[in-house]
């Protein structure tokens, strides 16, 4: 796993959102974007993380930040997740994990003695110029939103 770092150029991508619409990183050119990768929609940790980002949406928008959540879930599951939790930001489906690979967040994981490949819970704050401003890797799901807000000042 060769994870991108602050100062690296963010890879361009286009994925389908929870409504089946194509969304590209380039759609947000000139804006700051929080790209956060999470393993699986509607699981306890991912739900807490998403709900806290939802509840922090106004503060993030005030700082000029757009939120994009990316997981390997199919579009239908993302739609259920967004509806169930009234999520007010975009969820993107990366079923073939090509975008996760490009950011370097797909790799070997260990859980309950089992090893498997999957998405690592990591985030990237991308600047208006398309360069990664912050690589966010030290947080708990319940305080991810606060870590992001603290970085924004």
PDB file of C-alpha atoms in Angstrom:
ATOM      1  CA  UNK A   1       0.000   0.000   0.000  1.00  0.00           C
ATOM      2  CA  UNK A   2       1.588   3.255  -1.145  1.00  0.00           C
ATOM      3  CA  UNK A   3      -0.659   5.888   0.465  1.00  0.00           C
ATOM      4  CA  UNK A   4      -0.665   9.420  -0.900  1.00  0.00           C
ATOM      5  CA  UNK A   5       0.608  12.139   1.438  1.00  0.00           C
ATOM      6  CA  UNK A   6       0.243  15.893   1.934  1.00  0.00           C
ATOM      7  CA  UNK A   7       1.785  17.685  -1.026  1.00  0.00           C
ATOM      8  CA  UNK A   8       0.853  14.952  -3.531  1.00  0.00           C
ATOM      9  CA  UNK A   9      -1.526  15.751  -6.378  1.00  0.00           C
ATOM     10  CA  UNK A  10      -4.904  14.090  -5.837  1.00  0.00           C
ATOM     11  CA  UNK A  11      -5.759  11.567  -8.567  1.00  0.00           C
ATOM     12  CA  UNK A  12      -8.689  12.535 -10.773  1.00  0.00           C
ATOM     13  CA  UNK A  13     -11.655  10.162 -10.643  1.00  0.00           C
ATOM     14  CA  UNK A  14     -15.289   9.734 -11.613  1.00  0.00           C
ATOM     15  CA  UNK A  15     -17.591   7.454  -9.614  1.00  0.00           C
ATOM     16  CA  UNK A  16     -21.341   6.984  -9.259  1.00  0.00           C
ATOM     17  CA  UNK A  17     -23.021   8.565  -6.257  1.00  0.00           C
ATOM     18  CA  UNK A  18     -25.862   7.188  -4.147  1.00  0.00           C
ATOM     19  CA  UNK A  19     -28.319   8.346  -6.860  1.00  0.00           C
ATOM     20  CA  UNK A  20     -26.465   6.650  -9.716  1.00  0.00           C
ATOM     21  CA  UNK A  21     -25.113   9.964 -11.055  1.00  0.00           C
ATOM     22  CA  UNK A  22     -21.498  10.382 -12.154  1.00  0.00           C
ATOM     23  CA  UNK A  23     -19.477  12.617  -9.847  1.00  0.00           C
ATOM     24  CA  UNK A  24     -15.912  13.661 -10.639  1.00  0.00           C
ATOM     25  CA  UNK A  25     -13.316  15.239  -8.407  1.00  0.00           C
ATOM     26  CA  UNK A  26     -12.929  17.851 -11.156  1.00  0.00           C
ATOM     27  CA  UNK A  27     -16.569  18.919 -10.510  1.00  0.00           C
ATOM     28  CA  UNK A  28     -15.195  20.613  -7.383  1.00  0.00           C
ATOM     29  CA  UNK A  29     -12.232  22.401  -8.970  1.00  0.00           C
ATOM     30  CA  UNK A  30     -11.438  25.529  -6.992  1.00  0.00           C
ATOM     31  CA  UNK A  31     -13.011  24.118  -3.802  1.00  0.00           C
ATOM     32  CA  UNK A  32     -11.566  22.217  -0.867  1.00  0.00           C
ATOM     33  CA  UNK A  33     -12.736  18.613  -0.731  1.00  0.00           C
ATOM     34  CA  UNK A  34     -12.637  16.100   2.114  1.00  0.00           C
ATOM     35  CA  UNK A  35     -12.333  12.657   0.527  1.00  0.00           C
ATOM     36  CA  UNK A  36     -12.873  10.073   3.216  1.00  0.00           C
ATOM     37  CA  UNK A  37     -12.635   6.344   2.645  1.00  0.00           C
ATOM     38  CA  UNK A  38     -14.687   3.973   4.787  1.00  0.00           C
ATOM     39  CA  UNK A  39     -14.976   0.158   4.670  1.00  0.00           C
ATOM     40  CA  UNK A  40     -18.721  -0.556   4.570  1.00  0.00           C
ATOM     41  CA  UNK A  41     -21.956   1.421   4.652  1.00  0.00           C
ATOM     42  CA  UNK A  42     -24.392   0.845   7.524  1.00  0.00           C
ATOM     43  CA  UNK A  43     -21.859  -0.776   9.858  1.00  0.00           C
ATOM     44  CA  UNK A  44     -21.508   0.695  13.372  1.00  0.00           C
ATOM     45  CA  UNK A  45     -18.203   2.584  12.952  1.00  0.00           C
ATOM     46  CA  UNK A  46     -19.008   3.859   9.468  1.00  0.00           C
ATOM     47  CA  UNK A  47     -22.450   4.997  10.623  1.00  0.00           C
ATOM     48  CA  UNK A  48     -21.071   7.010  13.559  1.00  0.00           C
ATOM     49  CA  UNK A  49     -18.455   8.597  11.298  1.00  0.00           C
ATOM     50  CA  UNK A  50     -21.055   9.529   8.649  1.00  0.00           C
ATOM     51  CA  UNK A  51     -23.585  10.855  11.177  1.00  0.00           C
ATOM     52  CA  UNK A  52     -20.970  13.122  12.757  1.00  0.00           C
ATOM     53  CA  UNK A  53     -19.936  14.457   9.339  1.00  0.00           C
ATOM     54  CA  UNK A  54     -23.640  15.016   8.598  1.00  0.00           C
ATOM     55  CA  UNK A  55     -24.057  16.944  11.840  1.00  0.00           C
ATOM     56  CA  UNK A  56     -20.910  18.988  11.094  1.00  0.00           C
ATOM     57  CA  UNK A  57     -21.945  19.782   7.521  1.00  0.00           C
ATOM     58  CA  UNK A  58     -22.765  23.438   8.221  1.00  0.00           C
ATOM     59  CA  UNK A  59     -19.394  24.050   9.916  1.00  0.00           C
ATOM     60  CA  UNK A  60     -17.561  22.293   7.082  1.00  0.00           C
ATOM     61  CA  UNK A  61     -19.474  24.223   4.421  1.00  0.00           C
ATOM     62  CA  UNK A  62     -18.695  27.453   6.277  1.00  0.00           C
ATOM     63  CA  UNK A  63     -14.995  26.569   5.859  1.00  0.00           C
ATOM     64  CA  UNK A  64     -15.631  25.911   2.142  1.00  0.00           C
ATOM     65  CA  UNK A  65     -15.238  22.127   2.347  1.00  0.00           C
ATOM     66  CA  UNK A  66     -17.240  19.625   0.279  1.00  0.00           C
ATOM     67  CA  UNK A  67     -17.463  16.069   1.683  1.00  0.00           C
ATOM     68  CA  UNK A  68     -17.158  12.937  -0.478  1.00  0.00           C
ATOM     69  CA  UNK A  69     -17.391   9.533   1.213  1.00  0.00           C
ATOM     70  CA  UNK A  70     -15.997   6.593  -0.781  1.00  0.00           C
ATOM     71  CA  UNK A  71     -16.531   2.883  -0.125  1.00  0.00           C
ATOM     72  CA  UNK A  72     -16.600  -0.332  -2.174  1.00  0.00           C
ATOM     73  CA  UNK A  73     -20.367  -0.597  -1.613  1.00  0.00           C
ATOM     74  CA  UNK A  74     -22.750  -0.791  -4.592  1.00  0.00           C
ATOM     75  CA  UNK A  75     -24.854   2.286  -5.407  1.00  0.00           C
ATOM     76  CA  UNK A  76     -28.053   0.677  -4.017  1.00  0.00           C
ATOM     77  CA  UNK A  77     -26.475   0.166  -0.587  1.00  0.00           C
ATOM     78  CA  UNK A  78     -25.213   3.764  -0.563  1.00  0.00           C
ATOM     79  CA  UNK A  79     -28.727   4.993  -1.370  1.00  0.00           C
ATOM     80  CA  UNK A  80     -30.130   3.044   1.605  1.00  0.00           C
ATOM     81  CA  UNK A  81     -27.366   4.378   3.875  1.00  0.00           C
ATOM     82  CA  UNK A  82     -27.917   7.991   2.783  1.00  0.00           C
ATOM     83  CA  UNK A  83     -31.685   7.695   3.232  1.00  0.00           C
ATOM     84  CA  UNK A  84     -31.593   5.795   6.529  1.00  0.00           C
ATOM     85  CA  UNK A  85     -29.228   8.297   8.157  1.00  0.00           C
ATOM     86  CA  UNK A  86     -30.395  11.453   6.320  1.00  0.00           C
ATOM     87  CA  UNK A  87     -26.851  12.037   5.068  1.00  0.00           C
ATOM     88  CA  UNK A  88     -26.374  15.492   3.546  1.00  0.00           C
ATOM     89  CA  UNK A  89     -23.196  14.838   1.572  1.00  0.00           C
ATOM     90  CA  UNK A  90     -22.191  12.676  -1.386  1.00  0.00           C
ATOM     91  CA  UNK A  91     -21.395   8.974  -1.090  1.00  0.00           C
ATOM     92  CA  UNK A  92     -19.486   7.361  -3.963  1.00  0.00           C
ATOM     93  CA  UNK A  93     -19.329   3.712  -5.040  1.00  0.00           C
ATOM     94  CA  UNK A  94     -15.835   2.345  -5.752  1.00  0.00           C
ATOM     95  CA  UNK A  95     -16.772  -1.321  -6.242  1.00  0.00           C
ATOM     96  CA  UNK A  96     -13.612  -2.226  -8.158  1.00  0.00           C
ATOM     97  CA  UNK A  97     -11.559  -0.183  -5.615  1.00  0.00           C
ATOM     98  CA  UNK A  98      -9.694   1.607  -8.447  1.00  0.00           C
ATOM     99  CA  UNK A  99      -9.923   4.978  -6.666  1.00  0.00           C
ATOM    100  CA  UNK A 100      -8.946   3.399  -3.341  1.00  0.00           C
ATOM    101  CA  UNK A 101      -5.913   1.915  -5.133  1.00  0.00           C
ATOM    102  CA  UNK A 102      -5.036   5.307  -6.659  1.00  0.00           C
ATOM    103  CA  UNK A 103      -5.066   6.956  -3.203  1.00  0.00           C
ATOM    104  CA  UNK A 104      -3.220   3.988  -1.673  1.00  0.00           C
ATOM    105  CA  UNK A 105      -5.916   3.042   0.834  1.00  0.00           C
ATOM    106  CA  UNK A 106      -6.669  -0.488  -0.425  1.00  0.00           C
ATOM    107  CA  UNK A 107      -4.582  -3.204   1.150  1.00  0.00           C
ATOM    108  CA  UNK A 108      -4.168  -6.016   3.629  1.00  0.00           C
ATOM    109  CA  UNK A 109      -6.277  -5.772   6.774  1.00  0.00           C
ATOM    110  CA  UNK A 110      -6.549  -7.944   9.853  1.00  0.00           C
ATOM    111  CA  UNK A 111      -9.734  -8.427  11.836  1.00  0.00           C
ATOM    112  CA  UNK A 112     -10.410 -11.088  14.469  1.00  0.00           C
ATOM    113  CA  UNK A 113      -7.456 -13.166  13.316  1.00  0.00           C
ATOM    114  CA  UNK A 114      -8.507 -13.061   9.660  1.00  0.00           C
ATOM    115  CA  UNK A 115      -6.506 -11.368   6.906  1.00  0.00           C
ATOM    116  CA  UNK A 116      -8.175  -9.890   3.831  1.00  0.00           C
ATOM    117  CA  UNK A 117      -7.868  -7.001   1.370  1.00  0.00           C
ATOM    118  CA  UNK A 118     -10.042  -3.970   1.972  1.00  0.00           C
ATOM    119  CA  UNK A 119     -10.278  -0.214   2.367  1.00  0.00           C
ATOM    120  CA  UNK A 120      -8.366   1.386   5.195  1.00  0.00           C
ATOM    121  CA  UNK A 121     -10.271   4.153   6.993  1.00  0.00           C
ATOM    122  CA  UNK A 122      -8.233   7.171   5.862  1.00  0.00           C
ATOM    123  CA  UNK A 123      -9.066  10.710   4.748  1.00  0.00           C
ATOM    124  CA  UNK A 124      -7.570  13.378   2.533  1.00  0.00           C
ATOM    125  CA  UNK A 125      -8.259  17.104   2.629  1.00  0.00           C
ATOM    126  CA  UNK A 126      -7.684  18.285  -0.924  1.00  0.00           C
ATOM    127  CA  UNK A 127      -6.994  21.946  -1.554  1.00  0.00           C
ATOM    128  CA  UNK A 128      -8.630  24.147  -4.191  1.00  0.00           C
ATOM    129  CA  UNK A 129      -5.608  23.525  -6.447  1.00  0.00           C
ATOM    130  CA  UNK A 130      -6.056  19.725  -6.352  1.00  0.00           C
ATOM    131  CA  UNK A 131      -3.112  19.097  -4.034  1.00  0.00           C
ATOM    132  CA  UNK A 132      -3.552  17.079  -0.840  1.00  0.00           C
ATOM    133  CA  UNK A 133      -3.293  19.526   2.071  1.00  0.00           C
ATOM    134  CA  UNK A 134      -3.693  16.962   4.851  1.00  0.00           C
ATOM    135  CA  UNK A 135      -3.509  13.175   5.049  1.00  0.00           C
ATOM    136  CA  UNK A 136      -5.676  12.221   8.019  1.00  0.00           C
ATOM    137  CA  UNK A 137      -4.875   8.838   9.527  1.00  0.00           C
ATOM    138  CA  UNK A 138      -5.018   9.280  13.295  1.00  0.00           C
ATOM    139  CA  UNK A 139      -8.619   9.424  14.480  1.00  0.00           C
ATOM    140  CA  UNK A 140     -11.441   7.385  15.935  1.00  0.00           C
ATOM    141  CA  UNK A 141     -14.675   7.122  13.967  1.00  0.00           C
ATOM    142  CA  UNK A 142     -16.535   9.133  16.609  1.00  0.00           C
ATOM    143  CA  UNK A 143     -14.103  12.089  16.457  1.00  0.00           C
ATOM    144  CA  UNK A 144     -13.123  12.113  12.756  1.00  0.00           C
ATOM    145  CA  UNK A 145     -15.290  15.198  12.093  1.00  0.00           C
ATOM    146  CA  UNK A 146     -13.615  17.092  14.942  1.00  0.00           C
ATOM    147  CA  UNK A 147     -10.112  16.198  13.722  1.00  0.00           C
ATOM    148  CA  UNK A 148     -11.062  17.621  10.308  1.00  0.00           C
ATOM    149  CA  UNK A 149     -12.572  20.776  11.820  1.00  0.00           C
ATOM    150  CA  UNK A 150      -9.482  21.276  13.988  1.00  0.00           C
ATOM    151  CA  UNK A 151      -7.234  21.035  10.907  1.00  0.00           C
ATOM    152  CA  UNK A 152      -9.345  23.706   9.231  1.00  0.00           C
ATOM    153  CA  UNK A 153      -8.794  26.039  12.181  1.00  0.00           C
TER     154      UNK A 153
END
